[in-house]
Structures are given as structure tokens and as C-alpha cells.
Short mmCIF file of C-alpha atoms and ligand atoms in Angstrom, two decimals:
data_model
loop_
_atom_site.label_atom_id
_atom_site.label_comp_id
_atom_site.label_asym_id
_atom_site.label_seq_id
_atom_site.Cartn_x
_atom_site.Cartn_y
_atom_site.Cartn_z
CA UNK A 1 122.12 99.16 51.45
CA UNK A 2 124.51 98.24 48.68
CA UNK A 3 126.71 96.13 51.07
CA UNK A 4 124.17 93.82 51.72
CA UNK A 5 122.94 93.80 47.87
CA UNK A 6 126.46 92.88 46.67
CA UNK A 7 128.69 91.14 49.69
CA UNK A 8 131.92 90.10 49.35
CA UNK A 9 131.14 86.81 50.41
CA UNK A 10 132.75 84.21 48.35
CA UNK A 11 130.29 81.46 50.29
CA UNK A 12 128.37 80.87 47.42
CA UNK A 13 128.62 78.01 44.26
CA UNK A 14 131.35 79.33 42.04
CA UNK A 15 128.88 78.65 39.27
CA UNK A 16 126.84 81.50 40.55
CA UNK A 17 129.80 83.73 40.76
CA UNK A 18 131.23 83.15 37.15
CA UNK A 19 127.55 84.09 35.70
CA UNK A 20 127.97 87.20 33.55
CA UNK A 21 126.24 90.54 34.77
CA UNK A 22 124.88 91.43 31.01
CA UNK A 23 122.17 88.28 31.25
CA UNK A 24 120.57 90.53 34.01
CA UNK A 25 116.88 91.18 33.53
CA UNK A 26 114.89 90.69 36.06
CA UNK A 27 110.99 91.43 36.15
CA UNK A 28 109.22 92.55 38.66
CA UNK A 29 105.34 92.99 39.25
CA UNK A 30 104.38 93.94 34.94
CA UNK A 31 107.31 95.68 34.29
CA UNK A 32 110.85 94.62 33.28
CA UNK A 33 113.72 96.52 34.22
CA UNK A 34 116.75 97.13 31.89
CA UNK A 35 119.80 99.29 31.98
CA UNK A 36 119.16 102.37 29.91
CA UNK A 37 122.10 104.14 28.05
CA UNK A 38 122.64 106.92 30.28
CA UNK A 39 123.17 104.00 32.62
CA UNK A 40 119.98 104.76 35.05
CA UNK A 41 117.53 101.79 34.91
CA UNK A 42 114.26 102.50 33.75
CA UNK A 43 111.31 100.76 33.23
CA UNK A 44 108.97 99.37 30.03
CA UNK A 45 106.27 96.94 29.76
CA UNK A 46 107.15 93.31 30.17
CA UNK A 47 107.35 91.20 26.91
CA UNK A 48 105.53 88.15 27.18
CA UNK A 49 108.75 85.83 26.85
CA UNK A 50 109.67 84.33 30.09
CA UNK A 51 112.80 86.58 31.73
CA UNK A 52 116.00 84.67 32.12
CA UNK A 53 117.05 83.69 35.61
CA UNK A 54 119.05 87.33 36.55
CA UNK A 55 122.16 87.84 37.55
CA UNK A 56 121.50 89.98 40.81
CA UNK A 57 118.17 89.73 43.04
CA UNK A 58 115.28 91.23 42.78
CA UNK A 59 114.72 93.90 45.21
CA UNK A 60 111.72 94.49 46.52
CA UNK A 61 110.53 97.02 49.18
CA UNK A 62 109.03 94.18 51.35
CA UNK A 63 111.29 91.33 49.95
CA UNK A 64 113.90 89.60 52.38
CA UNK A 65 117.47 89.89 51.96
CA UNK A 66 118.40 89.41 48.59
CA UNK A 67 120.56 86.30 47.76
CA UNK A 68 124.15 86.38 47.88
CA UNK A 69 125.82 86.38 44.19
CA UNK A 70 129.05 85.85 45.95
CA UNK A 71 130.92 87.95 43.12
CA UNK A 72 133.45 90.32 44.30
CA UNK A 73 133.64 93.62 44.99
CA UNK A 74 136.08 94.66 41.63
CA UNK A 75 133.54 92.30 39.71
CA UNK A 76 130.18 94.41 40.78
CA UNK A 77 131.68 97.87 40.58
CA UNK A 78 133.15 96.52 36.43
CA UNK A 79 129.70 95.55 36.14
CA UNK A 80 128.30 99.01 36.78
CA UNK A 81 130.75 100.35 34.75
CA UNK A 82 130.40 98.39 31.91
CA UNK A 83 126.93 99.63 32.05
CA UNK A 84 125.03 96.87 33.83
CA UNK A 85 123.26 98.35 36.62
CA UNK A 86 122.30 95.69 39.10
CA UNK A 87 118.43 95.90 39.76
CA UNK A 88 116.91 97.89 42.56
CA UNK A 89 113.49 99.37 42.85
CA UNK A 90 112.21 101.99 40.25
CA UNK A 91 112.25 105.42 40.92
CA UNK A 92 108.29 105.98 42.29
CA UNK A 93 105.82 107.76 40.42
CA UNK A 94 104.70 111.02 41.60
CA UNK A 95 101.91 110.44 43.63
CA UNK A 96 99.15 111.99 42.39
CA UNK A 97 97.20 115.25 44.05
CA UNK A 98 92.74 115.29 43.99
CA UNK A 99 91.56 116.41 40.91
CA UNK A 100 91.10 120.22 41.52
CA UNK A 101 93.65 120.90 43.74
CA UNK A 102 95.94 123.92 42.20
CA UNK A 103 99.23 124.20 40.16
CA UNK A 104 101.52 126.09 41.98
CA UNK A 105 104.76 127.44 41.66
CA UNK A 106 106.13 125.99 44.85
CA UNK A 107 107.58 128.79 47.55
CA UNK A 108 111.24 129.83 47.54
CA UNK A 109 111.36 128.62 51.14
CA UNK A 110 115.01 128.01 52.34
CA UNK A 111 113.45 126.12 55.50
CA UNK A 112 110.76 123.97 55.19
CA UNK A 113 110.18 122.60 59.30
CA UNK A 114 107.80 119.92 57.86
CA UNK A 115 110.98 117.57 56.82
CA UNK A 116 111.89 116.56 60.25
CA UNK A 117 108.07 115.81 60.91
CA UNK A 118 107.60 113.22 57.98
CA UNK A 119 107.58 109.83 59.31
CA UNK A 120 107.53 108.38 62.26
CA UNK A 121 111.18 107.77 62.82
CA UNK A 122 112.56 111.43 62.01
CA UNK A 123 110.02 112.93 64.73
CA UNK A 124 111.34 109.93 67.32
CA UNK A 125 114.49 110.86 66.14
CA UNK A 126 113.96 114.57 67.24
CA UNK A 127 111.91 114.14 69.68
CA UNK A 128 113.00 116.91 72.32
CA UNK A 129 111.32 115.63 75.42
CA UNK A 130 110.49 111.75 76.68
CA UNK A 131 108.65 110.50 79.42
CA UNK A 132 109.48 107.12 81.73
CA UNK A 133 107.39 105.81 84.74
CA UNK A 134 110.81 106.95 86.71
CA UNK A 135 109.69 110.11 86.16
CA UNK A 136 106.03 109.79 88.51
CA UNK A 137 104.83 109.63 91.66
CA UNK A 138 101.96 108.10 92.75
CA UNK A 139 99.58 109.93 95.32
CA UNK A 140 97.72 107.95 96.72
CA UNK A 141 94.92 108.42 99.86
CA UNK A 142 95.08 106.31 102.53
CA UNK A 143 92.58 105.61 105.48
CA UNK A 144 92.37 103.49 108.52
CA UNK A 145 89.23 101.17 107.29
CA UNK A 146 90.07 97.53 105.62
CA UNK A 147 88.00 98.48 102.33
CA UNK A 148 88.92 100.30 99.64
CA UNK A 149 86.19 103.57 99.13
CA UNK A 150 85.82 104.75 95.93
CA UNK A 151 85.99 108.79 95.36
CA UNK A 152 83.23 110.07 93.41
CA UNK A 153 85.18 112.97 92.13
CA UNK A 154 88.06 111.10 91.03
CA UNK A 155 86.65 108.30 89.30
CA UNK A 156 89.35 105.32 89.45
CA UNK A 157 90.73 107.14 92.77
CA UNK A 158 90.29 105.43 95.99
CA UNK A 159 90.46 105.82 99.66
CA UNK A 160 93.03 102.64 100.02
CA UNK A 161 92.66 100.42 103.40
CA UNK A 162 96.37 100.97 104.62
CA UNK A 163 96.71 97.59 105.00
CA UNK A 164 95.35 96.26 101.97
CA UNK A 165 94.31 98.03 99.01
CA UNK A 166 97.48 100.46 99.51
CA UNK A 167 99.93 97.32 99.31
CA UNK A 168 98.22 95.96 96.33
CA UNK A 169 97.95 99.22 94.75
CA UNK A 170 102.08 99.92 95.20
CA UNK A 171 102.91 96.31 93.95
CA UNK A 172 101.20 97.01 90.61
CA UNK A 173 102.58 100.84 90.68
CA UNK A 174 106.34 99.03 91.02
CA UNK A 175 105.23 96.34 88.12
CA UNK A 176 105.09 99.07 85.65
CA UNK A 177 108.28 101.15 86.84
CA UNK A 178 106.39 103.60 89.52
CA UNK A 179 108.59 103.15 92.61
CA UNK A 180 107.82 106.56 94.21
CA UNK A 181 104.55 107.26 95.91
CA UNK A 182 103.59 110.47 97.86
CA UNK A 183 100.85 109.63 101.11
CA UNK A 184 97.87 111.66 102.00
CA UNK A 185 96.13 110.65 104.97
CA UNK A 186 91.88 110.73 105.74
CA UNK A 187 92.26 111.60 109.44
CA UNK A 188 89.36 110.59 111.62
CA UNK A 189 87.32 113.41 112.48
CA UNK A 190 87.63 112.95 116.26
CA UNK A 191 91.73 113.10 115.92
CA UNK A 192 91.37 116.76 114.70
CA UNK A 193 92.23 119.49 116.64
CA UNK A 194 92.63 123.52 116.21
CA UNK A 195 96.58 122.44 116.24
CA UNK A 196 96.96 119.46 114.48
CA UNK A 197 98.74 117.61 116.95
CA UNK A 198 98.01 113.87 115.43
CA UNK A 199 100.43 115.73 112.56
CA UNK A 200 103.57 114.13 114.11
CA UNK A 201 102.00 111.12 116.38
CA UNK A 202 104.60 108.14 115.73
CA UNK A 203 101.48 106.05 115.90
CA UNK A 204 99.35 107.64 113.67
CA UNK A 205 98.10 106.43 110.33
CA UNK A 206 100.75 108.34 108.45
CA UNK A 207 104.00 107.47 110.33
CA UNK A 208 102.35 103.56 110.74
CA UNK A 209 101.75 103.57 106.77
CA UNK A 210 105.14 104.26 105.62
CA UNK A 211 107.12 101.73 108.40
CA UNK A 212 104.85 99.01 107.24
CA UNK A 213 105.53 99.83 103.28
CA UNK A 214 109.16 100.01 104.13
CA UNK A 215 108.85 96.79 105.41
CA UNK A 216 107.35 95.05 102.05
CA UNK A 217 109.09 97.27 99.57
CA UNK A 218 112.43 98.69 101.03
CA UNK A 219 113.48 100.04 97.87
CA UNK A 220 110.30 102.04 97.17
CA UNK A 221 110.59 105.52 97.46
CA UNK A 222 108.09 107.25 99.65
CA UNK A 223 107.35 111.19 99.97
CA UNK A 224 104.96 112.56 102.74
CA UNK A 225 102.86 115.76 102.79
CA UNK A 226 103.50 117.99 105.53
CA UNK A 227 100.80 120.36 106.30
CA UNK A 228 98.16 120.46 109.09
CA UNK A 229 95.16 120.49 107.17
CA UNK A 230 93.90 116.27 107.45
CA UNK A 231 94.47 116.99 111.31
CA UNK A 232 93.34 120.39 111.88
CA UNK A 233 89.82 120.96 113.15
CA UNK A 234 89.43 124.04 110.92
CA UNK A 235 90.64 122.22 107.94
CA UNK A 236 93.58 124.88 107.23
CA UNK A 237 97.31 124.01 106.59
CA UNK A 238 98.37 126.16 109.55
CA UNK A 239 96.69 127.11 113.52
CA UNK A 240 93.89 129.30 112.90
CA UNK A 241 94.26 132.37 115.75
CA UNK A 242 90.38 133.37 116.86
CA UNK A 243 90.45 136.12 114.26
CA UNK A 244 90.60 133.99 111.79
CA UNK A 245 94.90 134.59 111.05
CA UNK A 246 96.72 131.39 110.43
CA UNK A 247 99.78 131.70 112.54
CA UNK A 248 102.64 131.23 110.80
CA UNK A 249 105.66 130.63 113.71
CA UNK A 250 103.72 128.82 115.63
CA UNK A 251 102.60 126.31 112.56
CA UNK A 252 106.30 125.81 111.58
CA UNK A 253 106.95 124.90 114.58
CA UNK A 254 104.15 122.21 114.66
CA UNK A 255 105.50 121.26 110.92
CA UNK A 256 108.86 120.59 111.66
CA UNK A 257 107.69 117.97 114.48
CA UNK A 258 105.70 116.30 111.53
CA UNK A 259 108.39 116.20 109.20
CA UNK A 260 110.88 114.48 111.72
CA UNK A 261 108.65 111.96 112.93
CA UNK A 262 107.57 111.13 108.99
CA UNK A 263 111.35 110.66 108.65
CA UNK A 264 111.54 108.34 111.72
CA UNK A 265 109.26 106.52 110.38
CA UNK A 266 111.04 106.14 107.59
CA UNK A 267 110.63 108.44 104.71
CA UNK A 268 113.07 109.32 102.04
CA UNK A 269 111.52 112.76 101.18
CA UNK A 270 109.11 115.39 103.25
CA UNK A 271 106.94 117.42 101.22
CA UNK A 272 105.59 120.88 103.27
CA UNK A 273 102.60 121.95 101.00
CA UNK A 274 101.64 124.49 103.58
CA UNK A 275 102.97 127.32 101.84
CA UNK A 276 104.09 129.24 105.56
CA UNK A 277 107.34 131.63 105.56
CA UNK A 278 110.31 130.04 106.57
CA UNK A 279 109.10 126.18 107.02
CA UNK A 280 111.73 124.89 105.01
CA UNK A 281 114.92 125.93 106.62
CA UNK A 282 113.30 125.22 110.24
CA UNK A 283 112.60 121.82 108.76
CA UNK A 284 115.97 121.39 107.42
CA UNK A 285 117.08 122.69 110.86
CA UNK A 286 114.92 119.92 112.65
CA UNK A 287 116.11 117.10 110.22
CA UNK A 288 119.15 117.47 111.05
CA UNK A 289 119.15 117.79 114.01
CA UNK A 290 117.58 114.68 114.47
CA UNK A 291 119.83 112.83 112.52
CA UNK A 292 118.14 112.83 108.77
CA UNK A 293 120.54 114.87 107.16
CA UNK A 294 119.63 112.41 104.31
CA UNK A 295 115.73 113.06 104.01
CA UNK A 296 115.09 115.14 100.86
CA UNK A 297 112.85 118.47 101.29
CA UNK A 298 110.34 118.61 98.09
CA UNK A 299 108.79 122.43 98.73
CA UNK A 300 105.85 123.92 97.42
CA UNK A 301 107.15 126.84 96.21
CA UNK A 302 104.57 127.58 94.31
CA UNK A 303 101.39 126.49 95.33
CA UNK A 304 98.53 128.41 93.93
CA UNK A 305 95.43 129.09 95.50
CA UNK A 306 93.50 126.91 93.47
CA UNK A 307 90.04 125.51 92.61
CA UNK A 308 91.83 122.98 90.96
CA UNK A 309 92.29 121.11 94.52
CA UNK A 310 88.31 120.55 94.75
CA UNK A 311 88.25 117.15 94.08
CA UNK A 312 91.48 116.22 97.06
CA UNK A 313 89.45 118.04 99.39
CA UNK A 314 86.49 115.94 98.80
CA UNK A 315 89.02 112.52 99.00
CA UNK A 316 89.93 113.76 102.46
CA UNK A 317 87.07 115.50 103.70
CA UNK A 318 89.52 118.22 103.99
CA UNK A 319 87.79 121.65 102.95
CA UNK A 320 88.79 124.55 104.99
CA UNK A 321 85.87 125.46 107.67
CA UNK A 322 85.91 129.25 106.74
CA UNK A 323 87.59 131.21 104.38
CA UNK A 324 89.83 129.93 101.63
CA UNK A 325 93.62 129.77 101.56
CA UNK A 326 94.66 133.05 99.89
CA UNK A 327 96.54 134.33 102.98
CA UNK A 328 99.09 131.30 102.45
CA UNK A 329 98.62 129.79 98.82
CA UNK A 330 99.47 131.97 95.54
CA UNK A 331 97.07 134.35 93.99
CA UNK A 332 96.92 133.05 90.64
CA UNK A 333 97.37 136.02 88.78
CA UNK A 334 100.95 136.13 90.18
CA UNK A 335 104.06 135.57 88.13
CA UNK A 336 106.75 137.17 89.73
CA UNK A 337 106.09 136.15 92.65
CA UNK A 338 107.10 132.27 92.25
CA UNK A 339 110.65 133.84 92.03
CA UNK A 340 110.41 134.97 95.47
CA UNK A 341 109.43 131.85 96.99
CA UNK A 342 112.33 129.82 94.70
CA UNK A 343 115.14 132.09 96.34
CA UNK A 344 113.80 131.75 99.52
CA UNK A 345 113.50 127.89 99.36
CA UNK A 346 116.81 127.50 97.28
CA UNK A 347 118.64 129.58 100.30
CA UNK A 348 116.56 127.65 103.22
CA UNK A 349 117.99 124.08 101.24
CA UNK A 350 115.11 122.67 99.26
CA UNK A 351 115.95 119.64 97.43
CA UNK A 352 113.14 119.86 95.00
CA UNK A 353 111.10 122.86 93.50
CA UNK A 354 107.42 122.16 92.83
CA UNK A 355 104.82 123.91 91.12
CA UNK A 356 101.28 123.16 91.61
CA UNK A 357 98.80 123.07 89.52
CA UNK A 358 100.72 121.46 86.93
CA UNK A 359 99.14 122.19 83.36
CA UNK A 360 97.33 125.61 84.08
CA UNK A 361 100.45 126.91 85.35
CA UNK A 362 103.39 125.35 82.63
CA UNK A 363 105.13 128.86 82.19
CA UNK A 364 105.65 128.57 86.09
CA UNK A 365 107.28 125.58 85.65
CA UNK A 366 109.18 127.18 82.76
CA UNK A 367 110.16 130.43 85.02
CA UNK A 368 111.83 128.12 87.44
CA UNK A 369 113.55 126.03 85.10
CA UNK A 370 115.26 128.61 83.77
CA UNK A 371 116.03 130.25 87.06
CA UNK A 372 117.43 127.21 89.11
CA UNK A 373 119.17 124.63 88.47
CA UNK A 374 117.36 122.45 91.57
CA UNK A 375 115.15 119.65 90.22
CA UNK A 376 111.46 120.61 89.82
CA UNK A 377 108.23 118.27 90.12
CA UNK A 378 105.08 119.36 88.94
CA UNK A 379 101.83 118.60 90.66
CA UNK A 380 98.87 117.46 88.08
CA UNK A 381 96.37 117.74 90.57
CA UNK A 382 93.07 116.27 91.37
CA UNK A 383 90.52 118.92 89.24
CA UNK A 384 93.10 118.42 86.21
CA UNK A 385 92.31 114.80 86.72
CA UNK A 386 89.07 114.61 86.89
CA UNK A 387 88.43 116.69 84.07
CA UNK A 388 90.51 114.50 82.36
CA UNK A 389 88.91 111.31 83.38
CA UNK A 390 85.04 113.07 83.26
CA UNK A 391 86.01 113.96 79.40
CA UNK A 392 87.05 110.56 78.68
CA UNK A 393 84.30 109.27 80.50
CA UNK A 394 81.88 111.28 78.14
CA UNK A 395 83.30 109.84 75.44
CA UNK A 396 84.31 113.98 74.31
CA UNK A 397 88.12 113.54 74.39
CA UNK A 398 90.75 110.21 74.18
CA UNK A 399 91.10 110.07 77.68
CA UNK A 400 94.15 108.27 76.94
CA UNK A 401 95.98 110.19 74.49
CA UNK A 402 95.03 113.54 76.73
CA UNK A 403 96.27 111.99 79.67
CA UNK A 404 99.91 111.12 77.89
CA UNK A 405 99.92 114.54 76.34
CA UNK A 406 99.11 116.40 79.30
CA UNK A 407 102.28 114.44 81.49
CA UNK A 408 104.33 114.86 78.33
CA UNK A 409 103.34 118.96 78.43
CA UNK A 410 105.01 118.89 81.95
CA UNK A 411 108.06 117.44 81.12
CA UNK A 412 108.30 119.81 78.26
CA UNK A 413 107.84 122.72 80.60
CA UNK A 414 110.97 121.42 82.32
CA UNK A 415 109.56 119.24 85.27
CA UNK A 416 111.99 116.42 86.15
CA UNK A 417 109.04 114.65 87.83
CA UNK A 418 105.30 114.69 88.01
CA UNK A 419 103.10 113.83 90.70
CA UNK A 420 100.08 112.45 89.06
CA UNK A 421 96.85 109.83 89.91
CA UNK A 422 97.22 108.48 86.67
CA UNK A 423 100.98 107.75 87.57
CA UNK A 424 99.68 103.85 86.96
CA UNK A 425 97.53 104.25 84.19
CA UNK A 426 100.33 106.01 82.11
CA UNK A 427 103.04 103.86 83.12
CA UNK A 428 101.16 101.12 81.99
CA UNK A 429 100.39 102.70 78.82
CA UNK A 430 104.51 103.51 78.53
CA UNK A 431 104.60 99.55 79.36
CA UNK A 432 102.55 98.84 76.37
CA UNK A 433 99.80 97.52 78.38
CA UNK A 434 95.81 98.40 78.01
CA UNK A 435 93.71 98.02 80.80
C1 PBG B 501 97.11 120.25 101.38
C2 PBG B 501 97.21 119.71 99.99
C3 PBG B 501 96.27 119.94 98.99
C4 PBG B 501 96.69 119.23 97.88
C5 PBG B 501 97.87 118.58 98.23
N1 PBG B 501 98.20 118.90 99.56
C6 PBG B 501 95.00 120.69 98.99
C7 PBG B 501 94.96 122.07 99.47
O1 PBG B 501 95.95 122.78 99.51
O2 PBG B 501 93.86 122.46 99.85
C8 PBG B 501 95.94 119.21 96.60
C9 PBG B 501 96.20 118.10 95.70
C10 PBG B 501 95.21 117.93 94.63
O3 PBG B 501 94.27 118.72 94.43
O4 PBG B 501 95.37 116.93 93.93
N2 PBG B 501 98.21 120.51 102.08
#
């Protein structure tokens, strides 16, 4: 501060230079300022006589740059000793508490947390955690119509026309800094089938989707879902056997087909959400044996058997025919058991741990941060959404300021990156843009 008070500048009229420090007395708002004895300026009410022109600026809080003197450095610091403080701002008052409040003794605390919290700078300073539109990807739904079909429960969520909505939907993702999207397909009904064949048809809406966005964007980044469940019949992840058991084997074997031809077509990382033993090292296995030794695996590790996923199932018409999940998914009172899954996916040669649910399941995400050191994505899925959205919608929460606050809670649970629908919304709110 004091360097740009008193410079050492010698730019200025010599006449200003040679003016002597003791004819400083400045005013400022009703009260003039004078060096006291004990060489600390203090102030008293302003005289009515007009204050000679002083020596040094003014300083003001919200003044500009005070103008240059141009004396020298030996000729401010004599000046202070001699007793002439230059002028700066008075010490300010004590600001006053409500009438009523009570005299304390204040406590003998040797830490007081609050003082890194006090202004806005000092908590951006230690701010532990940040967030970046690198940091989501965008699901989005896909279908084979031309129109885009609105989801009723995910309000701003669409069914995307592959050819039309989806393009214009990744353009404005990429605008704001979202260059990774993750594909989930709305299979027609008639392509269904008890083993999901259409899964790993080079032709198929998936496979087509992701050579055609290659084509437009070749530098976006674009992660599949493997899993049978938008082509299976029964609407399971895996081949249901007559009794009702999904079969694990036999669905690997069906998933590893999918992954490679999702990688012919040209993605950069394969996602198997099915939750079956042993799917990622065949997939590795199949990868590279067909020659994409450079496809990332993201696993679910630890995929819960949610309700959470209501909403997705509705996008994709995708609820199971019988039964629930809970012989393949997570029972959600498990904790432990996410450890199993992350040794056996670390050793099978996942790239990428995720956790899904994301915000109902943050110590998760904390458990496997601090027990690998593999990147982890977290899921925010589609019920954490639309709660989100239906709360903001009902005017009971800022949907806005939950929606940051719940991505920023993932990051702080130690997810490197979050797969989220309001990837766009928050990256333009990072962006500084309002819809
Ligand atoms: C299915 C799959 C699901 C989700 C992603 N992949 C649903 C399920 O397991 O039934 C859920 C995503 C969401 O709810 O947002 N393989």
C-alpha cells in the first residue's frame, strides 16, 4: 500500500516535490486529520477555515490512486520521523452491537475458525474443493424419431431425435466447456429380445449415434452404457433364465460384444452398469483383443439398488418386467461391500470407479477415495434430479443454488467427475450465464 502512496517517482513538477511535509492537513468528509504527538493521526472536528492544499493525498477507501508527490524515499520516511504522518484513513469506529445485546467478557479461545470465513476472498482463498464444466458429463437419451419428446419426470430432460435435437444439444453442452457426454438409448419395443441381441448391432441406434457425433465433433468425448436392459424384453441388465435367475456368464458374454462394437463405432470410454461378476476383465479381454487397447472401462462398482433410478426408467420405458434388481445391484444398507467390488474391478483393469447414486451415497464415494487411487465419477441420477428440479419448480428451494451445491458435495466427497442432467445448466451457471 505505502509504495503506491509515496513512489519514488521523480516524474512529477519539482515544485511539488520541494513542498514541505509540515503544511499537511488534509480534510476529509467533517473531520480534519492532524498528526498527534505520539505520532498516530487522529481525528477532531473540522474548523471552518478552508484547509491548505496538503502535502500528501487524501486517501480514501473508494478514492483512485492517490497523486504522485514525486518526493523521495529518504524525504517521506524524514517526514514520518520528524513527526508528520502522511494521511491515510482513520482508524474505524467500533461498529456498534443492537441495543440489548450483552456485555461479555469475550472467550479465551486460542482458535477462532470464523477468521478464515470473513469475507469473500479469505473463503475463495481456502476454498478446499472447485468445480469446472471439465469435470461433467452429460447423459443424455436418445431415440430414433426426428422430434425431441419431453420427459415428464425430468422436467427440462428430453428424448433427443439422434439426428437433431442430440447435435444441437452437444453444441451448446461444448459452448459452455461440457465436452463429455454418456448415451442412453430408447430401443424400439419390437428390437427387444429375452437376450438383448440389438445390444451390439453395428447398425443400431447406439453404435449409429456415436459415428455420426464423431463425425461433427471429433474431439468430444463420448461414454456408452453397457447393459442389456433398453434391449432386453424383460427389461433386466442381464438374460433372465425361466426361473426368473439373471445369468451371469452368459450376459458377459453378450456385454463384451456390446462394448466392442460401441468402441468400433467409435467410443472413447464403455461404461458396464450391469453390475454382473467378472464383466470387466472379459471386457477388457474383448477390447483388446479387438484392437481398443485404448477405450477406457468406467465400472459401476457400486451401483445400488435404487429407487432413485425411477425417473431413467420412465425416459426409456425401461422398468424391469418382474422383480427388481437386488440379485445384481447393491443392497443399500451395504458399506463394506463397495470394497469388494473396487478390488475386483481395480484387479480386472477398470479405468474409472463410479458410485451411483451420487448424493445419498457421498461416504461411498469417500470409502473409495481413500481406498484407490483410480479416478472416481459419481452418478447424480435421475430421482436426485428431479427432486431437485420439482423443488425448484415449487418455488420451496433455489433450484439453482441446490443444484451447484449438490455437484459441489460430490466433488467434495472425492469424485473427479460427475455424471449429471444438469451438466448444461451448471456449466452455464460456472460460465456466468442465466438462462
Ligand atoms: C441401466 C441404467 C440405469 C441407470 C443408468 N443405467 C437404471 C437401472 O439400473 O435400472 C440409471 C440412471 C438414472 O437413474 O439416472 N443399466
Amino acid at each position: 500500500m505505502a509504495s503506491t502512496i509515496f513512489s519514488t517517482s521523480s516524474s512529477l513538477p519539482t515544485a511539488v516535490k520541494g513542498l514541505d511535509c509540515n503544511t499537511y492537513k488534509p480534510t476529509l468528509g467533517n473531520l480534519r486529520f492532524i498528526a498527534s504527538p505520539n505520532k498516530k493521526s487522529i481525528a477532531v472536528p473540522s474548523s471552518s477555515s478552508p484547509a491548505p492544499k496538503p502535502l500528501f493525498p487524501v486517501v480514501r477507501a473508494t478514492s483512485d490512486v492517490p497523486v504522485k508527490t514525486g518526493l523521495s524515499d529518504a524525504e517521506c520516511e524524514a517526514a514520518v520521523v520528524a513527526g508528520n504522518v502522511p494521511e491515510a484513513p482513520p482508524v474505524p469506529p467500533t461498529p456498534l452491537a443492537p441495543a440489548g445485546t450483552p456485555v461479555v467478557p469475550s472467550l479465551p479461545l486460542s482458535r477462532r475458525p470464523r477468521r478464515t470465513r470473513r469475507s469473500p476472498a479469505l473463503r475463495a482463498a481456502f476454498q478446499e474443493t472447485s468445480i469446472s464444466p471439465a469435470n461433467f458429463v452429460y447423459p443424455l437419451f436418445i431415440h430414433e424419431g426426428e422430434e425431441d419428446t419431453p420427459i415428464g419426470a425430468m422436467p427440462g430432460c428430453y428424448r433427443l431425435g439422434w439426428r437433431h435435437g442430440l447435435l444441437e444439444e452437444v453444441a451448446k453442452a461444448r459452448d459452455v466447456g461440457v465436452n463429455s457426454i454418456v448415451l442412453f438409448p430408447k430401443v424400439p419395443d419390437a428390437l427387444k429380445t429375452p437376450t438383448g441381441d440389438e445390444a451390439y448391432n453395428d447398425y443400431g441406434l447406439v453404435p449409429r449415434t456415436i459415428r455420426m457425433l464423431k463425425d461433427k465433433f471429433p474431439g468430444l468425448v463420448i461414454y456408452t452404457d453397457v447393459a442389456l436392459d433398453p434391449y432386453s424384453s424383460d427389461g433386466h441388465d442381464g438374460i433372465v433364465r425361466e426361473d426368473g435367475v439373471i445369468m451371469n456368464d452368459e450376459t458377459v458374454h453378450q456385454l463384451c460384444k456390446q462394448a466392442v462394437a460401441q468402441a468400433r463405432a467409435g467410443a472413447d470410454v464403455v461404461s458396464p452398469s450391469d453390475m454382473m461378476d467378472g464383466r470387466v476383465g472379459a471386457i477388457r479381454g474383448a477390447l483388446d483383443d479387438a484392437g481398443f487397447q485404448h477405450v477406457l472401462i468406467m465400472s459401476y462398482t457400486a451401483k445400488y439398488a435404487s429407487s432413485f433410478y425411477g425417473p431413467f426408467r420412465e425416459a426409456l420405458d425401461s422398468n424391469p418386467r418382474f422383480g427388481d434388481k437386488k440379485t445384481y445391484q447393491m443392497n443399500p444398507a451395504n458399506y463394506r461391500e463397495a470394497l469388494v467390488e473396487v478390488h475386483e474391478d481395480e484387479s480386472e483393469g477398470a479405468d474409472i470407479l463410479l458410485v451411483k447414486p451420487g448424493l445419498p451415497y457421498l461416504h461411498i464415494i469417500r470409502q473409495i477415495r481413500d481406498n484407490s487411487p483410480l479416478p472416481i465419477a459419481a452418478y447424480q441420477v435421475s430421482g436426485e434430479y428431479s427432486m431437485i428440479k420439482a423443488g425448484g419448480i415449487l418455488k420451496m428451494i433455489d433450484e439453482e443454488k441446490v443444484m451447484m451445491e449438490s455437484l459441489l458435495c460430490l466433488r467434495r466427497a472425492g469424485a473427479d467427475i460427475i455424471l449429471t442432467y444438469f451438466a448444461l445448466q451448471a456449466a452455464r451457471c460456472l460460465c456466468g450465464e442465466k438462462r
